[in-house]
Short mmCIF file of C-alpha atoms and ligand atoms in Angstrom, two decimals:
data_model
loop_
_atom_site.label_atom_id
_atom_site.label_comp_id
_atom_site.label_asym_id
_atom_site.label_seq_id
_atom_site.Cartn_x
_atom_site.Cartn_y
_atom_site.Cartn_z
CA UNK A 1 -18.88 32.54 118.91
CA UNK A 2 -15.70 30.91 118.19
CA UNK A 3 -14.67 31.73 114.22
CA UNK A 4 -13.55 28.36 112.90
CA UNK A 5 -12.86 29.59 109.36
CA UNK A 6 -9.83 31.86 108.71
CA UNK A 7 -8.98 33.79 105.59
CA UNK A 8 -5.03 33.06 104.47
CA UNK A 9 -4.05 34.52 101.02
CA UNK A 10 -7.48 33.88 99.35
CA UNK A 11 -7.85 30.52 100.98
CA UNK A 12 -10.13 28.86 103.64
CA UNK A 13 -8.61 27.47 106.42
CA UNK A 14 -9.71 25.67 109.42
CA UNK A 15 -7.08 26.01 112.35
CA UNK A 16 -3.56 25.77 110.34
CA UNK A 17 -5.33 23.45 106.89
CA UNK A 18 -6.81 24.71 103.77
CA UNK A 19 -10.28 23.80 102.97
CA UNK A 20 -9.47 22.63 99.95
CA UNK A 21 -6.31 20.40 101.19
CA UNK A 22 -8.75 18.24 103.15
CA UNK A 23 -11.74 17.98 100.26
CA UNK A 24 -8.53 17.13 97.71
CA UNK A 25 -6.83 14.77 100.43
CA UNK A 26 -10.56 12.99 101.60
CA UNK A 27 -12.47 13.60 98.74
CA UNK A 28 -16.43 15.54 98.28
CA UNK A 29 -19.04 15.92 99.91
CA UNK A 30 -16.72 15.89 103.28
CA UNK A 31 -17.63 16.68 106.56
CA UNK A 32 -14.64 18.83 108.83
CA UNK A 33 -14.67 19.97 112.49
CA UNK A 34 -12.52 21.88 114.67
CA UNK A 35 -11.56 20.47 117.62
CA UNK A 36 -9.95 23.03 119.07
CA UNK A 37 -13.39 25.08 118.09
CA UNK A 38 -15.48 22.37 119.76
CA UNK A 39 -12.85 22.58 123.17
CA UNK A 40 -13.13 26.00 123.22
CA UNK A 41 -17.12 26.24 122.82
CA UNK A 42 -17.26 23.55 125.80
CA UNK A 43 -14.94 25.06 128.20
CA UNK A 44 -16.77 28.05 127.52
CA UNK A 45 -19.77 26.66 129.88
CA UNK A 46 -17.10 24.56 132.14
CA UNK A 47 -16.24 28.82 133.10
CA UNK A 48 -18.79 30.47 132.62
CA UNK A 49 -20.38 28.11 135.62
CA UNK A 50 -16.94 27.80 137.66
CA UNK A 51 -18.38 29.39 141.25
CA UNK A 52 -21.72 26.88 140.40
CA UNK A 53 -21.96 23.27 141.70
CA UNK A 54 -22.54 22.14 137.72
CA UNK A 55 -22.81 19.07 135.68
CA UNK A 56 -22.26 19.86 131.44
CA UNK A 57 -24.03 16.95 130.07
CA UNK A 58 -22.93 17.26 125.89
CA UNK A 59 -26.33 16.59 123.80
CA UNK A 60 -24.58 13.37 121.98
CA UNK A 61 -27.47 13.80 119.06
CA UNK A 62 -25.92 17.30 117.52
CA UNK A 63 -22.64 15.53 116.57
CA UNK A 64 -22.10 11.42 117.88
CA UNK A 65 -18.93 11.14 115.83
CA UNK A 66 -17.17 8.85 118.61
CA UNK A 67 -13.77 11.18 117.98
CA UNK A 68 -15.70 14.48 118.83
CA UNK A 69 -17.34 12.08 122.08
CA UNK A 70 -13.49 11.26 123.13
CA UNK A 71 -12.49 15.29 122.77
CA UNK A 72 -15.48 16.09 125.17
CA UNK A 73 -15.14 13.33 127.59
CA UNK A 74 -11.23 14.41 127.74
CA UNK A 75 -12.11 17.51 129.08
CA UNK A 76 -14.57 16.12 131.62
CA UNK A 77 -17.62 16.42 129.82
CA UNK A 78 -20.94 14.39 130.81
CA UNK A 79 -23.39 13.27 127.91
CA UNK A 80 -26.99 13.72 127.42
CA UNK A 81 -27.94 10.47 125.70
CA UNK A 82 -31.33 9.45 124.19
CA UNK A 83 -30.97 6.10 123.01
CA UNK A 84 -28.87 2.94 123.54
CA UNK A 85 -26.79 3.52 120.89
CA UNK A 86 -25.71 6.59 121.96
CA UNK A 87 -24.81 5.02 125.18
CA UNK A 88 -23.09 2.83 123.37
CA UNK A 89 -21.26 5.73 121.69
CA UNK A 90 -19.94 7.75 124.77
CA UNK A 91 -18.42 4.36 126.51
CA UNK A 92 -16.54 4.02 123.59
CA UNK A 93 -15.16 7.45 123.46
CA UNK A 94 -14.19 6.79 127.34
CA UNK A 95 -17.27 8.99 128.52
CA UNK A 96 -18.11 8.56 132.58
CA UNK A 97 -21.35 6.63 132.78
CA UNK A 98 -22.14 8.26 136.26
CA UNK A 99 -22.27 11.39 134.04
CA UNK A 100 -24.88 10.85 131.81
CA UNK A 101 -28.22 11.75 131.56
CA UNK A 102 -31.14 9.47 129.55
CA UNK A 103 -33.38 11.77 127.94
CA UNK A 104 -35.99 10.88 125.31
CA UNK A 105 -39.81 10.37 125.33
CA UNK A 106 -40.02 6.78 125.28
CA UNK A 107 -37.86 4.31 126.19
CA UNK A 108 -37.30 0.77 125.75
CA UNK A 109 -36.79 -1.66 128.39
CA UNK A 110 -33.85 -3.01 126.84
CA UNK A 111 -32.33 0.53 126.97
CA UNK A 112 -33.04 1.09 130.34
CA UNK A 113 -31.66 -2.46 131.38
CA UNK A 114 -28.56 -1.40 129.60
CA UNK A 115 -28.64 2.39 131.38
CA UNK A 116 -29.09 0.13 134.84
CA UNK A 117 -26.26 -1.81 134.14
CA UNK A 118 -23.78 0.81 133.60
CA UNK A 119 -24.89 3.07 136.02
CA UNK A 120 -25.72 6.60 134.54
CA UNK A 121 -26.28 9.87 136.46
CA UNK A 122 -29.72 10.04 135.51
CA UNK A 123 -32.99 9.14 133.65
CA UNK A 124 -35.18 12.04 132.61
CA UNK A 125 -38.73 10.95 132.91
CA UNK A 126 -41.26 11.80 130.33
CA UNK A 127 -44.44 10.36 131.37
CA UNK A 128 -46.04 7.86 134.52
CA UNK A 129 -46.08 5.01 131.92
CA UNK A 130 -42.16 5.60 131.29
CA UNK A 131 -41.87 6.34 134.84
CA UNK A 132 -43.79 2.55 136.26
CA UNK A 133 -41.95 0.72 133.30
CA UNK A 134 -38.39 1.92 134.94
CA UNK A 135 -39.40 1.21 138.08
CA UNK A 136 -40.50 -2.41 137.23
CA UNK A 137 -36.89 -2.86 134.31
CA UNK A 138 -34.97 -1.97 137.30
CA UNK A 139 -36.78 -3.86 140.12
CA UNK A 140 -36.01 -6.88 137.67
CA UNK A 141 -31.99 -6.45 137.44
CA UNK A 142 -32.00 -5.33 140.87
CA UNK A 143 -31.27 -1.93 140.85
CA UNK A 144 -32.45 1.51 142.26
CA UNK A 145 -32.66 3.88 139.32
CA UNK A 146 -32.14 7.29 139.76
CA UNK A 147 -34.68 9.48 138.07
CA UNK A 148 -35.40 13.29 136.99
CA UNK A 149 -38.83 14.07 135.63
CA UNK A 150 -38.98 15.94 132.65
CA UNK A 151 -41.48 18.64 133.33
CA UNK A 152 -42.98 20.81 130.60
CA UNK A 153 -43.26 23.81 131.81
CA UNK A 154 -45.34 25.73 129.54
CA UNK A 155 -42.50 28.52 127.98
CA UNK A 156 -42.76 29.55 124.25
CA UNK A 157 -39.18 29.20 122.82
CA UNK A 158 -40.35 31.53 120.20
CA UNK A 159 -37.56 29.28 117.56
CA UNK A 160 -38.82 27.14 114.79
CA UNK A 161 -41.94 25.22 115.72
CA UNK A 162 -39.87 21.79 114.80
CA UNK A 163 -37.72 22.82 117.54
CA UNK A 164 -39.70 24.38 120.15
CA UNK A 165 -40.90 22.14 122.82
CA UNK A 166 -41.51 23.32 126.05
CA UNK A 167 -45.43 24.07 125.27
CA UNK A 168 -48.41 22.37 126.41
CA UNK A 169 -48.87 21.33 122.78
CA UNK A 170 -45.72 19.57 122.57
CA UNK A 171 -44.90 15.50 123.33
CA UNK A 172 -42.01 16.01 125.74
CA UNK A 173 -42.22 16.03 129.03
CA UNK A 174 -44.89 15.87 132.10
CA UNK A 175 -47.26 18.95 132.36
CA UNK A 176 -45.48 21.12 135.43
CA UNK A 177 -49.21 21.11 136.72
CA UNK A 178 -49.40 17.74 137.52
CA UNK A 179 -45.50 16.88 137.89
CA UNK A 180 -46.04 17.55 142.10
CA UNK A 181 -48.29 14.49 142.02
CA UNK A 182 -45.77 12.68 139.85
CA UNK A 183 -43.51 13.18 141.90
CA UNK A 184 -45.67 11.73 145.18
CA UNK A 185 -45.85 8.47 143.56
CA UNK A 186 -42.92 8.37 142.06
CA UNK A 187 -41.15 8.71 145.97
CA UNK A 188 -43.55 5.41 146.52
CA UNK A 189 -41.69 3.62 144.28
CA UNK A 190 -39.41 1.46 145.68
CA UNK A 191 -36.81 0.76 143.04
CA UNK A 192 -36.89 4.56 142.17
CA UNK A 193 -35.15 7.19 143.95
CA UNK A 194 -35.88 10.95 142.63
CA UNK A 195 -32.84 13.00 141.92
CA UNK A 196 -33.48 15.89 140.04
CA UNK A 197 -36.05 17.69 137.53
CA UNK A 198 -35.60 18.69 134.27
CA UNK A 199 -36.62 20.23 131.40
CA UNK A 200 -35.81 21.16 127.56
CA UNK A 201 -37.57 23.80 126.09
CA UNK A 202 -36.70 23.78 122.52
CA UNK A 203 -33.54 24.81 120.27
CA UNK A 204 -31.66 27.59 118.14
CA UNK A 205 -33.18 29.53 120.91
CA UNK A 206 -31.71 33.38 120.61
CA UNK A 207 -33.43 34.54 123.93
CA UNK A 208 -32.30 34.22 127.31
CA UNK A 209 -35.85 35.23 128.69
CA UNK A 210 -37.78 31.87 127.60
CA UNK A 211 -34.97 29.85 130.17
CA UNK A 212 -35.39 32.79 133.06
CA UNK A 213 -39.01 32.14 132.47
CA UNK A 214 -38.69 27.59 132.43
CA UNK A 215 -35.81 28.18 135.52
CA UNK A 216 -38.23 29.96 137.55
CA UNK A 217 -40.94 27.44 137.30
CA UNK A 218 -38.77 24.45 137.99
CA UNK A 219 -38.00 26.49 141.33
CA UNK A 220 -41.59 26.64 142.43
CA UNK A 221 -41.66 22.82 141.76
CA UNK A 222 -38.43 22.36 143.82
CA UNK A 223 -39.57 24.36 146.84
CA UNK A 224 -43.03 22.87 146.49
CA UNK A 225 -41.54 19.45 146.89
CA UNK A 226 -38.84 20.65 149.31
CA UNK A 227 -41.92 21.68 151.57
CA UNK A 228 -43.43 17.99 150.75
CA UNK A 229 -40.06 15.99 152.36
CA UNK A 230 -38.92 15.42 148.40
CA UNK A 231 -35.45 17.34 148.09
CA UNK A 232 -33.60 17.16 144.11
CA UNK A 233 -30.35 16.91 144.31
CA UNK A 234 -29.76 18.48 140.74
CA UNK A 235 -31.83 20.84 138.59
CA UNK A 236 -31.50 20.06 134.38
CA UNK A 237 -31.95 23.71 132.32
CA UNK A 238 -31.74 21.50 129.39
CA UNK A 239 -29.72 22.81 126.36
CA UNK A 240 -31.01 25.10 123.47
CA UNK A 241 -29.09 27.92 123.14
CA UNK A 242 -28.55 29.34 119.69
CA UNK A 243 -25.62 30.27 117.67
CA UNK A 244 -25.39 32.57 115.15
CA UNK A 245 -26.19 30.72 111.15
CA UNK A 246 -26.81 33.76 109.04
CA UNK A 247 -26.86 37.15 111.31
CA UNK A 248 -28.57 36.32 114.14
CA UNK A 249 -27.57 38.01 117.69
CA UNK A 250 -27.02 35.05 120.02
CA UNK A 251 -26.63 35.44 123.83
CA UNK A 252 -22.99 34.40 125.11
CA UNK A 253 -22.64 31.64 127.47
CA UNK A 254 -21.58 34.03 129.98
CA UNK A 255 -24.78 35.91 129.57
CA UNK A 256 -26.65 33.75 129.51
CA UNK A 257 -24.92 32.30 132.67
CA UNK A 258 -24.95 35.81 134.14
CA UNK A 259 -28.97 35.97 133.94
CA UNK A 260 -29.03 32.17 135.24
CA UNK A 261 -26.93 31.65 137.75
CA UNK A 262 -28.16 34.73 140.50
CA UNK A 263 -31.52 32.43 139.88
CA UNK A 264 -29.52 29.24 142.25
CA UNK A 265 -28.18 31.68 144.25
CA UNK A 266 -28.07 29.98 148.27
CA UNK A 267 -29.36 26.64 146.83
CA UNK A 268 -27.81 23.37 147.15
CA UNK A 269 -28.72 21.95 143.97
CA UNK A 270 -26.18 21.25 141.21
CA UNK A 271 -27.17 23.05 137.93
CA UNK A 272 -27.03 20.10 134.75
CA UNK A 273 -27.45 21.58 131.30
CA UNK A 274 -27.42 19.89 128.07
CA UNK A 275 -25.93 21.78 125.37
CA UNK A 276 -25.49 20.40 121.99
CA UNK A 277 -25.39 22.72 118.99
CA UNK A 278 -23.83 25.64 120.57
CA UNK A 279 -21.16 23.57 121.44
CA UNK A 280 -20.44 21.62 118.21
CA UNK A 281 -22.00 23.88 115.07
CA UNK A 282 -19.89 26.43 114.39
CA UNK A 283 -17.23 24.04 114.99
CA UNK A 284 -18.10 21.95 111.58
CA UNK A 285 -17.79 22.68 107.67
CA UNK A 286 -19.60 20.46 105.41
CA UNK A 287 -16.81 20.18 102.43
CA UNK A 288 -19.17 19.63 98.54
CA UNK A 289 -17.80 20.26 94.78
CA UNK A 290 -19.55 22.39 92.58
CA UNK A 291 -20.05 19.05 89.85
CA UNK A 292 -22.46 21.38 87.34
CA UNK A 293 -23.60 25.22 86.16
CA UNK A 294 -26.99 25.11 84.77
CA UNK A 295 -29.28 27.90 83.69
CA UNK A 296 -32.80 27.85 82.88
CA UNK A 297 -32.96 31.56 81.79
CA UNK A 298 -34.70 33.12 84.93
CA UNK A 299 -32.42 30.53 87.41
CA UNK A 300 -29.26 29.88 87.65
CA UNK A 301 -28.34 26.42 89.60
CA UNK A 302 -24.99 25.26 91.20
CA UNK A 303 -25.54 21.43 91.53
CA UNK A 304 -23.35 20.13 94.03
CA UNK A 305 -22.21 16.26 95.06
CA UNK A 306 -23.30 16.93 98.29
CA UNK A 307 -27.70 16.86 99.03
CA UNK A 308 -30.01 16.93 101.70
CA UNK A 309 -29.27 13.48 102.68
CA UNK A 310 -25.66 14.68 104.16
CA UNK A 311 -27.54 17.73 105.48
CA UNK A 312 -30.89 17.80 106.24
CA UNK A 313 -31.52 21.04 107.92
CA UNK A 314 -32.44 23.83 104.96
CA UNK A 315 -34.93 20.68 103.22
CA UNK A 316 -36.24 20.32 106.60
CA UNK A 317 -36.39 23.58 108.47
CA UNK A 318 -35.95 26.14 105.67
CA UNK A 319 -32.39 26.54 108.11
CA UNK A 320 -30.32 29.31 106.23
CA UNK A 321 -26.52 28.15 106.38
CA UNK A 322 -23.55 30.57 104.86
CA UNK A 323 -22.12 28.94 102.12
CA UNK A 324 -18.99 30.34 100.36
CA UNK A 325 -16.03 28.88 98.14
CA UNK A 326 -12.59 27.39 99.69
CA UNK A 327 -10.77 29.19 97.05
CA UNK A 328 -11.26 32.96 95.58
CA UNK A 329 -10.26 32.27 92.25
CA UNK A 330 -9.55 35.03 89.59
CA UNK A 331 -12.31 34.72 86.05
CA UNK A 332 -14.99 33.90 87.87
CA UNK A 333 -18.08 36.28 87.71
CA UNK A 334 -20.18 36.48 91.29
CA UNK A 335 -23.94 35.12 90.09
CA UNK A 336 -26.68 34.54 91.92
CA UNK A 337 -27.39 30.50 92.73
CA UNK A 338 -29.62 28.07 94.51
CA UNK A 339 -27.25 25.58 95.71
CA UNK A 340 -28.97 22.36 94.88
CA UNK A 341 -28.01 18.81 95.62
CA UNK A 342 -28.72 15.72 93.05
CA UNK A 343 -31.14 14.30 94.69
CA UNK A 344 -34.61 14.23 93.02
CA UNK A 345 -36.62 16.00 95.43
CA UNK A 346 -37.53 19.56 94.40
CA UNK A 347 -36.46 20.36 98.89
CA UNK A 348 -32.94 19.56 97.65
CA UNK A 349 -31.09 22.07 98.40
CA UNK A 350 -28.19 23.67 100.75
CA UNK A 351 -28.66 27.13 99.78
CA UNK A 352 -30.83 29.33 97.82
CA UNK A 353 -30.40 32.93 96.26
CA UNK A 354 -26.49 32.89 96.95
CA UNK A 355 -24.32 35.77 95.31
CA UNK A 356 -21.31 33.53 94.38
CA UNK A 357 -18.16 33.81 91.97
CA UNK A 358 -17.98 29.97 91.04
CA UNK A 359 -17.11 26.75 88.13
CA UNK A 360 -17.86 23.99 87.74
CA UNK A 361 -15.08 21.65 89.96
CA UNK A 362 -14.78 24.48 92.98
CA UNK A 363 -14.74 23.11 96.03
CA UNK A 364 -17.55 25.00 98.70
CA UNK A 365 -18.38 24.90 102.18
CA UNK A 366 -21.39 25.06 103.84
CA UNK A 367 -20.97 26.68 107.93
CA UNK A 368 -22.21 25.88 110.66
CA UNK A 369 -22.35 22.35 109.69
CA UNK A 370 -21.09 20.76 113.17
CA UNK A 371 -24.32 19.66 114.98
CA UNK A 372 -27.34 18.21 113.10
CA UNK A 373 -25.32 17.72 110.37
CA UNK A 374 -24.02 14.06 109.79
CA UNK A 375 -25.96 12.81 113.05
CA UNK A 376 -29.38 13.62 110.76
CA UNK A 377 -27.84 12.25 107.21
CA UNK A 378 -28.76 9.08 105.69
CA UNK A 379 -28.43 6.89 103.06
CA UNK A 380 -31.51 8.42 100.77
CA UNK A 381 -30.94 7.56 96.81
CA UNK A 382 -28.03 4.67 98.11
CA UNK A 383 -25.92 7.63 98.67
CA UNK A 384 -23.07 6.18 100.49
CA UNK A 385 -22.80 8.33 104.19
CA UNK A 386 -20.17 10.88 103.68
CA UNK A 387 -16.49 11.01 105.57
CA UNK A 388 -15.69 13.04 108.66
CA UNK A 389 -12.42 14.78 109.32
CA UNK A 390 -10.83 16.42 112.23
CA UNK A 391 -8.64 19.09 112.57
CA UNK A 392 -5.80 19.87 115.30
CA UNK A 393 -3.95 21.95 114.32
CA UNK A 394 -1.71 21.02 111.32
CA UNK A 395 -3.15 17.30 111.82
CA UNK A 396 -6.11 15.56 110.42
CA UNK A 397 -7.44 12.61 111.51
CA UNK A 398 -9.86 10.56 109.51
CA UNK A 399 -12.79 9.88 111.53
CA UNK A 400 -15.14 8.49 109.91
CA UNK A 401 -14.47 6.80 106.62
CA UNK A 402 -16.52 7.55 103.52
CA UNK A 403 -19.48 4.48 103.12
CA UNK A 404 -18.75 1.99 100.54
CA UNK A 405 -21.68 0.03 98.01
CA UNK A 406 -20.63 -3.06 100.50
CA UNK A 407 -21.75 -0.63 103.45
CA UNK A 408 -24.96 0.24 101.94
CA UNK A 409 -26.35 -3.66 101.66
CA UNK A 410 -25.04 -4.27 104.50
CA UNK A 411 -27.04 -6.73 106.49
CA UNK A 412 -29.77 -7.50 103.28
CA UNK A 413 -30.28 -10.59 101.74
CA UNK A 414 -31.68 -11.32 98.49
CA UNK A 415 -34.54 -14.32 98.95
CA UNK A 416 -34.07 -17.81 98.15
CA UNK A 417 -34.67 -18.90 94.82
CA UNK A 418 -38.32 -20.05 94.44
N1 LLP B 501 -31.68 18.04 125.56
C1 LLP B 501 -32.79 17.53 124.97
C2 LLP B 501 -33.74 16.77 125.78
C3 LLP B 501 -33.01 17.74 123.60
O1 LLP B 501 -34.10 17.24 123.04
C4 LLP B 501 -32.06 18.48 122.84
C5 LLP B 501 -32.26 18.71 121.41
C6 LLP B 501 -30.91 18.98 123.50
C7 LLP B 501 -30.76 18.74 124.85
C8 LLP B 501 -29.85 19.76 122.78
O2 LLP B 501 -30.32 20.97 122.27
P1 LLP B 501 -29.31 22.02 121.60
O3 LLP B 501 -28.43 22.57 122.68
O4 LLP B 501 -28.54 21.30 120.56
O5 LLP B 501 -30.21 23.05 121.02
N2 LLP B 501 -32.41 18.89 114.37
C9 LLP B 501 -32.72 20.23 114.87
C10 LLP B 501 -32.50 20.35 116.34
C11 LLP B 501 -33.28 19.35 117.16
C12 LLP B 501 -33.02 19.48 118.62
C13 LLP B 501 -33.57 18.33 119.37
N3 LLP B 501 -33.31 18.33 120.78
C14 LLP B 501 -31.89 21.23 114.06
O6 LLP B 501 -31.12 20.82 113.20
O7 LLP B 501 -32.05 22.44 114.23
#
């Protein structure tokens, strides 16, 4: 995994800036990515898949910031999108709409009128309902739309159960079972025309067998419908592969490439994978100051101006995320802390049972931060949503501003007077 985070004479740097330069320069809680990191971790897959026919659809929800989008779509990157306003998002950033993928279980009309109009690569089917309502949206604007189902096909994960979703007991997709018959009326449909099949089977996975296990059931699905006249021009792995957050032992792209790839061996179809997190988390920091030191005897807590609103993941998930100071400064004496947020909600908290040397006024940062980090933080206690940062280099660039009061009431309206 690419190491964003350097040590320079007792400081934390990320490429050639301190830490602490960009919490003093863009204040705390802060959120900083690498974009070099986040290059690097793309054109990772973009090599690993070089001698495959290949489509590397970014998963826009680990990190929408439309500055990380632009970086990606730079470097020829297709999007895996699951709402309009992530659509929205990547033509902004200058992202190809005839590479993006629409995933999610439900959607709108409106968003597939919108997906029509634009012309994506791809809608991922979840269910026949999803499937007759896209048929009629784009019979209406007079368009063909090009589909992939979603098939579940029935592979443990083995990753959190928030995250794992390739089972029979999970929401997403269409059961592989019945996805041949799917796929039968589907090719009666006249303003649909079948492209590809897909699948996601969950996240933070640290296995390669689970997607041996998912690829090899798409390809009895594929031949099956081969044999029936139906031929997919593209076969969707999904995304889901892990990185490393505490001491986990992740597969490599190239493995997991390495296992994969022998799998499409003498087959026309163009692999599409949607990676998100392995791609963007290591590449992030979220930036917090240490604001108090409290002690009730048996506990000792660092409260810091950053809470589970900015990141969700350890309130949510129990997620374990390294957290460390910016600065090793001399007279401090290494305790052991929950890091805890001020948010009142005993699931506060970034980080529990932390040796750390810290003050009050130190500036932290929490790893690891880059995907599901800002994209999952709201606005919980009126906490105003934090800034992003990104470094190249030397340079920062502001992207994101820090959320005024006037940001937060936005759009309400006290009621007339009575
Ligand atoms: N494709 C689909 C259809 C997905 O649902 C997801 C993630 C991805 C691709 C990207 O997966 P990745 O490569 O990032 O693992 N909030 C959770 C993760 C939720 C993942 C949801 N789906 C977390 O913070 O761990």
């Amino acid at each position: 995994m690419h190491s964003t985070i350097t040590t320079r004479d007792n400081q934390q740097f990320m490429e050639d800036v301190p830490l602490a330069t960009i919490a003093r320069d863009f204040g705390s809680p802060c959120y900083a990515y690498s974009k070099d990191a986040i290059s690097e971790n793309f054109l990772n897959y973009q090599r690993a898949l070089d001698s495959q026919d290949h489509l590397i659809c970014y998963s826009v929800k680990s990190n929408s910031n439309i500055a990380v989008l632009q970086t990606l779509a730079k470097l020829g990157a297709g999007f895996d999108i699951v709402s309009a306003g992530e659509l929205e998002r990547v033509l902004l950033a200058g992202g190809d709409p005839a590479k993006v993928v629409y995933s999610g279980v439900a959607k709108s009309a409106v968003e597939m009128r919108r997906a029509l109009q634009v012309g994506i690569h791809c809608f991922n089917v979840e269910s026949e309902s999803e499937l007759a309502l896209l048929n009629r949206t784009a019979a209406e604007v007079n368009r063909v739309a090009p589909v992939s189902l979603r098939v579940n096909p029935d592979v443990d994960a083995k990753t959190h159960p928030y995250i794992s979703t390739g089972l029979k007991e999970n929401k997403f997709g269409i059961d592989i079972n019945k996805a041949f018959d799917v796929y039968q009326r589907a090719a009666q449909m006249e303003n649909i025309s079948i492209v590809g099949v897909d699948c996601h089977i969950g996240s933070q996975l640290t296995d390669i067998r689970p997607f041996i296990d998912a690829m090899n059931h798409l390809l009895v699905l594929v031949d099956q419908l081969a044999e029936s006249g139906i031929r997919l021009q593209h076969i969707d792995i999904g995304g889901g592969l892990g990185v490393c957050y505490q001491d986990e032992v992740v597969p490599s792209v190239d493995s997991y490439m390495a296992a994969l790839l022998p799998l499409l061996k003498d087959r026309t179809e163009t692999l599409v994978m949607e990676p998100g997190r392995s791609i963007t988390a290591n590449a992030g920091v979220l930036l917090m100051q240490v604001q108090v030191i409290k002690s009730n005897g048996e506990k000792n807590f660092a409260i810091v101006d950053a809470a589970m609103n900015d990141m969700l993941r350890p309130a949510l998930y129990n997620a374990w995320m390294h957290i460390h100071p910016v600065e090793s400064k001399a007279n401090r004496t290494e305790k052991n802390y929950d890091v805890v947020g001020p948010i009142c909600e005993t699931g506060d908290f970034l980080a529990k049972d932390r040796l750390l040397a810290i003050a009050e006024g130190d500036y932290l940062y929490l790893l690891s931060a880059g995907a599901y980090g800002f994209t999952m933080s709201s606005n919980y206690n009126s906490r105003p949503r934090v800034a992003e940062v990104m470094v190249d280099g030397e340079q920062l660039h502001l992207i994101r501003t820090r959320e005024t009061f006037e940001d937060l009431v936005r759009g309400e309206q006290l009621m007339a007077e009575q």
